[in-house]
Short mmCIF file of C-alpha atoms and ligand atoms in Angstrom, two decimals:
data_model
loop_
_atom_site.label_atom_id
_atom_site.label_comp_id
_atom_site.label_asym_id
_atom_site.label_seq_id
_atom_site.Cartn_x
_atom_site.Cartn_y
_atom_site.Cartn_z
CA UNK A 22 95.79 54.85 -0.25
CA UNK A 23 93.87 51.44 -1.07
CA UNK A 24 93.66 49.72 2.20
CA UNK A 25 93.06 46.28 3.36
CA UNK A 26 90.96 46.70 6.53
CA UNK A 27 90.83 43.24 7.99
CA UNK A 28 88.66 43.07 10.62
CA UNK A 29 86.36 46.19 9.46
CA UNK A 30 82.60 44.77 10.79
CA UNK A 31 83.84 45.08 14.53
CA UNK A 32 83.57 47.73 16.94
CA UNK A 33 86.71 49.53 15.94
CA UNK A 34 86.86 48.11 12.43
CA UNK A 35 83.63 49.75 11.72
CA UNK A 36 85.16 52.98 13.22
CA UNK A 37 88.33 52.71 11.24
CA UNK A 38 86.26 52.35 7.77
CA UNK A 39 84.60 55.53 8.90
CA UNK A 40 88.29 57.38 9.27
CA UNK A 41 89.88 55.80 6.73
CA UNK A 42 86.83 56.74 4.11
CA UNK A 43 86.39 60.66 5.70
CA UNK A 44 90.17 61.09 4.30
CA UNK A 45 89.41 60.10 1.13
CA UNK A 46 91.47 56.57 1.16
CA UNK A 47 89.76 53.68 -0.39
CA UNK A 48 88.78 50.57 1.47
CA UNK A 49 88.34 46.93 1.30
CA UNK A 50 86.64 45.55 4.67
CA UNK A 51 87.32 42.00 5.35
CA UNK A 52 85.31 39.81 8.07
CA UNK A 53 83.98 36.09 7.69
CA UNK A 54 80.64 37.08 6.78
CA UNK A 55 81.82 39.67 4.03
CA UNK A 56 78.96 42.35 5.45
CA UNK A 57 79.49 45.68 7.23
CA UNK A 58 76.38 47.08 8.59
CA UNK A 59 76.21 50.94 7.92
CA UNK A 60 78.79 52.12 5.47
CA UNK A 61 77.66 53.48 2.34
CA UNK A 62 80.62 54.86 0.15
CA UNK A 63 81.81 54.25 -2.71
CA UNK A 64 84.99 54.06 -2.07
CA UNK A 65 84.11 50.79 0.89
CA UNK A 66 83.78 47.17 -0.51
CA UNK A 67 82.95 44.39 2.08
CA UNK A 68 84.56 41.35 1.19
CA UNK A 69 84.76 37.98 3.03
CA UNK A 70 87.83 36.08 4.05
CA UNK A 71 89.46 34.25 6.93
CA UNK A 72 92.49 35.80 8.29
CA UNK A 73 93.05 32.39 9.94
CA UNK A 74 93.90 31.30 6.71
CA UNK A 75 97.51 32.56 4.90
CA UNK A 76 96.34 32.14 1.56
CA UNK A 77 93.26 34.03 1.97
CA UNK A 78 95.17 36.75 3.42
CA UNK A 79 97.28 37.21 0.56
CA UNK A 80 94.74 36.78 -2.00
CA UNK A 81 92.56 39.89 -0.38
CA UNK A 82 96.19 41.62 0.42
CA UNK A 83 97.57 41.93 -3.28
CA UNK A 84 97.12 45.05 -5.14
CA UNK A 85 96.76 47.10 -1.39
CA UNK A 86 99.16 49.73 -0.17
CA UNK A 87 98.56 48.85 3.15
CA UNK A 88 96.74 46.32 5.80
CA UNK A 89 94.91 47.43 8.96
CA UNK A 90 93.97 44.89 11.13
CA UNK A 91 90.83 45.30 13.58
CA UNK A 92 90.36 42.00 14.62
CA UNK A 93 90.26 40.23 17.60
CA UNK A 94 88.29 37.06 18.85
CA UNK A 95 85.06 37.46 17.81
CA UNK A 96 81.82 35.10 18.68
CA UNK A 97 83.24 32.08 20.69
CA UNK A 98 86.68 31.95 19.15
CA UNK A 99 89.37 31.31 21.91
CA UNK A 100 91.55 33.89 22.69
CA UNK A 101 94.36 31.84 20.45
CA UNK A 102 93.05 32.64 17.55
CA UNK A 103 95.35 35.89 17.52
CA UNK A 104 98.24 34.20 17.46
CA UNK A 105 97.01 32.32 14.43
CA UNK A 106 95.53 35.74 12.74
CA UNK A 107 99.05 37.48 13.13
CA UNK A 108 100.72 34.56 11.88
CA UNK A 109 98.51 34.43 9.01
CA UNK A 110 98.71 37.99 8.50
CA UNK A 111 102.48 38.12 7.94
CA UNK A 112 102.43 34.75 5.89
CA UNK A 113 100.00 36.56 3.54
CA UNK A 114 101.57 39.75 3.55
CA UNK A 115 104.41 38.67 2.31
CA UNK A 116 102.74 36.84 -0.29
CA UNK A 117 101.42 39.34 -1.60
CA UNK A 118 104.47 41.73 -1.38
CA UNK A 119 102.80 44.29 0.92
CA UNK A 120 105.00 45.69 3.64
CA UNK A 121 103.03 48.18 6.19
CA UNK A 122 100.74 46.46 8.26
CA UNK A 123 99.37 48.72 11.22
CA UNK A 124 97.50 46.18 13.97
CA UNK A 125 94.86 47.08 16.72
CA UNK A 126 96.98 45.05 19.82
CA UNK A 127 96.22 45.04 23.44
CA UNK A 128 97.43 47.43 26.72
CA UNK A 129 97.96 44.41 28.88
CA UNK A 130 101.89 44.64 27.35
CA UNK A 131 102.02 48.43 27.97
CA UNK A 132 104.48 49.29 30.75
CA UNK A 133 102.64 51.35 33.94
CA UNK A 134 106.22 51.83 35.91
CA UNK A 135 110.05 50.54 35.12
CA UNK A 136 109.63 46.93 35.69
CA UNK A 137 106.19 46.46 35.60
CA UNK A 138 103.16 45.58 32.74
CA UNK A 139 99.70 46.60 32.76
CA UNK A 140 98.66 43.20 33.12
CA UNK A 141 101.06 42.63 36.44
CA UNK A 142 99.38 45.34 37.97
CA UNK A 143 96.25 44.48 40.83
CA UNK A 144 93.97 45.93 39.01
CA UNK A 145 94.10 44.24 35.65
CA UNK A 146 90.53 42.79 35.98
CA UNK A 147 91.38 38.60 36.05
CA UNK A 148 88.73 37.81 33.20
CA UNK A 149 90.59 40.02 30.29
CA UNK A 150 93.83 38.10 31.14
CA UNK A 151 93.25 35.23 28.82
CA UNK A 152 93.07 37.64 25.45
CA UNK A 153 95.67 40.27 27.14
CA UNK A 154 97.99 36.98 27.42
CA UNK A 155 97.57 36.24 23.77
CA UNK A 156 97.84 39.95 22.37
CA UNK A 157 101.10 40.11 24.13
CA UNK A 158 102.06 36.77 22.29
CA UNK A 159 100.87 38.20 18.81
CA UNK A 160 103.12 41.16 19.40
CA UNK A 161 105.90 39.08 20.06
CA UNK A 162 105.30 37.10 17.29
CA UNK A 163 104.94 40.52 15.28
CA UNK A 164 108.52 41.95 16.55
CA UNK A 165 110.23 39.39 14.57
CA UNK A 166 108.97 40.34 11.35
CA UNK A 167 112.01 43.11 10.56
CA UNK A 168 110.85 42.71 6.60
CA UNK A 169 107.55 44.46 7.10
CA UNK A 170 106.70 48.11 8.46
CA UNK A 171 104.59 47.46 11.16
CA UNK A 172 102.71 49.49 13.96
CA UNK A 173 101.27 47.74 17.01
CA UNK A 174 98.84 50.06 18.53
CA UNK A 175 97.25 49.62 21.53
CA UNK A 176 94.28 51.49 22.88
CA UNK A 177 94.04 52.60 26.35
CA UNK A 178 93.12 50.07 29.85
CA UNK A 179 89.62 51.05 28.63
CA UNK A 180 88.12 51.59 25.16
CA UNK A 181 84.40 52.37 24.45
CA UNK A 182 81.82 53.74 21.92
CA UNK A 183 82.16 57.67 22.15
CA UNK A 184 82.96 60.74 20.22
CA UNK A 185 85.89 61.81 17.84
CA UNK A 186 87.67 64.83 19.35
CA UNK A 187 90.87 64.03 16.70
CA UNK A 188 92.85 64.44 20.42
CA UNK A 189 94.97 61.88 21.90
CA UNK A 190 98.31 61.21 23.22
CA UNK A 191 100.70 58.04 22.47
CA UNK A 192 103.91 56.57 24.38
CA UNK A 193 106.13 54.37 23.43
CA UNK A 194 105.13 50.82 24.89
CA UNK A 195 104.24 52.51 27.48
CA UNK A 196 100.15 53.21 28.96
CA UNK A 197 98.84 56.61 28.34
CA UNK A 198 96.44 57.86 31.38
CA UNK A 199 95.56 61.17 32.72
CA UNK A 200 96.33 62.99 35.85
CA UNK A 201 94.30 60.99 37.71
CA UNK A 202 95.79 57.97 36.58
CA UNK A 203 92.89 56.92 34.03
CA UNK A 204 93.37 55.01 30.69
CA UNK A 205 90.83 55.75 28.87
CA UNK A 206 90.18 56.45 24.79
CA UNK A 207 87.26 56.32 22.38
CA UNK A 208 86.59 53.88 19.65
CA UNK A 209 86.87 57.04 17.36
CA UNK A 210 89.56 58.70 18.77
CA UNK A 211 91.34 55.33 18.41
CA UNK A 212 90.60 55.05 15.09
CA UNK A 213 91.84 58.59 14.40
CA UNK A 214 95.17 57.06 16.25
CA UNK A 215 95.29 54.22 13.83
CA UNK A 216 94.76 56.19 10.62
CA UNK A 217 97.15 58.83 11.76
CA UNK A 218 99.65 56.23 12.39
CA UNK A 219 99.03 54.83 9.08
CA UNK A 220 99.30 57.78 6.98
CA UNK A 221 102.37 59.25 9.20
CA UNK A 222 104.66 56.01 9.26
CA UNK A 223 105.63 57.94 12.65
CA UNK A 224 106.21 54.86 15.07
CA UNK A 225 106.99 51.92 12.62
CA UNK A 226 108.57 48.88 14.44
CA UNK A 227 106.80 50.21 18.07
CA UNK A 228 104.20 49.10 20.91
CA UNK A 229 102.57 52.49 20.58
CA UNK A 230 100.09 53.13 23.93
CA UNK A 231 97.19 55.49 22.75
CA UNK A 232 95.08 57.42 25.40
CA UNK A 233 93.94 61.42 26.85
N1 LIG B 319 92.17 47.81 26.19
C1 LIG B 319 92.51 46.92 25.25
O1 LIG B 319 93.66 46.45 25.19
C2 LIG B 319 91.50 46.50 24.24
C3 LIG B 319 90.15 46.77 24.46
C4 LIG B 319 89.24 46.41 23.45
C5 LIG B 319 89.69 45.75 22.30
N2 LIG B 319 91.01 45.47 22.15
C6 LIG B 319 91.48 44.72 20.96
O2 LIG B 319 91.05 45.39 19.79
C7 LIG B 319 90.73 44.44 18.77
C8 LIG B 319 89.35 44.77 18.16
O3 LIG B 319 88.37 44.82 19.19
P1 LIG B 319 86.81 44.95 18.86
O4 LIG B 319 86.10 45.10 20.16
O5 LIG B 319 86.59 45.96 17.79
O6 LIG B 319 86.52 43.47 18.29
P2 LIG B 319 85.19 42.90 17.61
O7 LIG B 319 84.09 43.90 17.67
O8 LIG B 319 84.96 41.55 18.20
O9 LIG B 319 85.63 42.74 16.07
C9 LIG B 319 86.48 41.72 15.65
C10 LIG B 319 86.54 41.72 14.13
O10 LIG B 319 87.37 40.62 13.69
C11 LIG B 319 86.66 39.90 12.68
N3 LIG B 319 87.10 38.51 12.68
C12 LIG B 319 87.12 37.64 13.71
N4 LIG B 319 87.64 36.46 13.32
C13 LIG B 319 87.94 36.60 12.00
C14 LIG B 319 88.53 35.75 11.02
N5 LIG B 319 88.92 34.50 11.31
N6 LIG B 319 88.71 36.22 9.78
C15 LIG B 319 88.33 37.49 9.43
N7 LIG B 319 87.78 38.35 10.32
C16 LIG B 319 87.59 37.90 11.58
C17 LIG B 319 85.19 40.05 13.09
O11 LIG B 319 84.33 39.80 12.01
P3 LIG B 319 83.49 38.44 11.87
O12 LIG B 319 83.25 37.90 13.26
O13 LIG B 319 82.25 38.88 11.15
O14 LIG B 319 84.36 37.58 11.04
C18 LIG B 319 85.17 41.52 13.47
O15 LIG B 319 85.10 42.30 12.29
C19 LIG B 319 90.81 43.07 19.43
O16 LIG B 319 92.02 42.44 19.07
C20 LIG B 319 90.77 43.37 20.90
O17 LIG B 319 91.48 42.39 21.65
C21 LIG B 319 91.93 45.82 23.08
#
């Protein structure tokens, strides 16, 4: 597939590039700066472009099979910029007549029991609540966009640099933890989640949790 990897100089964006390329699809890696450190392929071109910005989104979109969306609120950007990237995102996917957009979202949304969220729960530490807030607002925002096949995929309560082991669970809106009752995945395990997802069209239209 030629994918638009919007996003692609982040944590998980860089990640994602790395998946994406291993299976042989092409990429086009979009942040502001149009440079991703460490990829050498081919098949990888970093461009720049604002996903703020509708037109720039379908401009960089047209001519792609599909979008994947890393970002997330990078530098000092308020939390709110999210809402503004998803908006933009499905402004400028339509543009550009591209349907299947699969985005990194957040666990706050995930549900831990019947009634309750993540982000109701004790625990939730209080300084991610600002950006959970707002990913749960992009995927409401997302939801009502019945034209395009998207995924929202959200990685564990806890996400960090680590290894690919290629195994993970997933739940439907729901948070994946172990028996101990730990949410935990790897930045390359997600990304194996992500490009599975992408390739599969398993969960289109779904809050899928991702996690051991
Ligand atoms: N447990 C959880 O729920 C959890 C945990 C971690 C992360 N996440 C979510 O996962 C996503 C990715 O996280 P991350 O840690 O990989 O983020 P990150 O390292 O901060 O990467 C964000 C990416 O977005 C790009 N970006 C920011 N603003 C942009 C704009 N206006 N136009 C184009 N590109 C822009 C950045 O590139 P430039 O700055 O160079 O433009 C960068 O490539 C975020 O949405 C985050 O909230 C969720």
């Amino acid at each position: 597939m030629d994918v638009l990897l919007l996003g692609a100089s982040g944590r998980i964006g860089q990640r994602t590039a790395t998946e994406l390329l291993d299976r042989g699809h092409a990429v086009t890696g979009v942040s502001r700066s149009g440079t991703v450190d460490d990829i050498d392929d081919d098949e990888f071109v970093a461009v720049a472009g604002d996903a703020t910005d509708p037109d720039d989104v379908a401009k960089l979109a047209t001519g792609h099979d599909a979008v994947v969306s890393t970002l997330g609120p990078s530098g000092d950007a308020a939390p709110d910029i999210l809402t503004d990237m998803i908006e933009a995102v499905i402004e400028g996917l339509r543009r550009a007549d591209v349907d299947r957009l699969v985005w990194t979202g957040g666990a706050g949304g995930l549900k831990v029991g019947p009634e309750t969220l993540l982000i109701e729960t004790e625990e939730f530490p209080e300084e991610w609540e600002p950006v959970a807030r707002v990913a749960i607002e992009a995927y409401d925002i997302l939801s009502e966009a019945d034209d395009l096949a998207w995924t929202y995929v959200a990685p564990a309560a806890l996400i960090e640099p680590g290894e690919r082991t290629g195994e993970y669970r997933t739940a439907d809106r729901e948070l994946v933890a172990d028996e101990e009752g730990d949410s935990y995945i790897s930045m390359e395990d997600f990304a194996v989640a992500l490009v599975d997802e992408l390739e599969s069209e398993n969960a289109v239209h779904t809050y899928l949790g991702t996690g051991y």
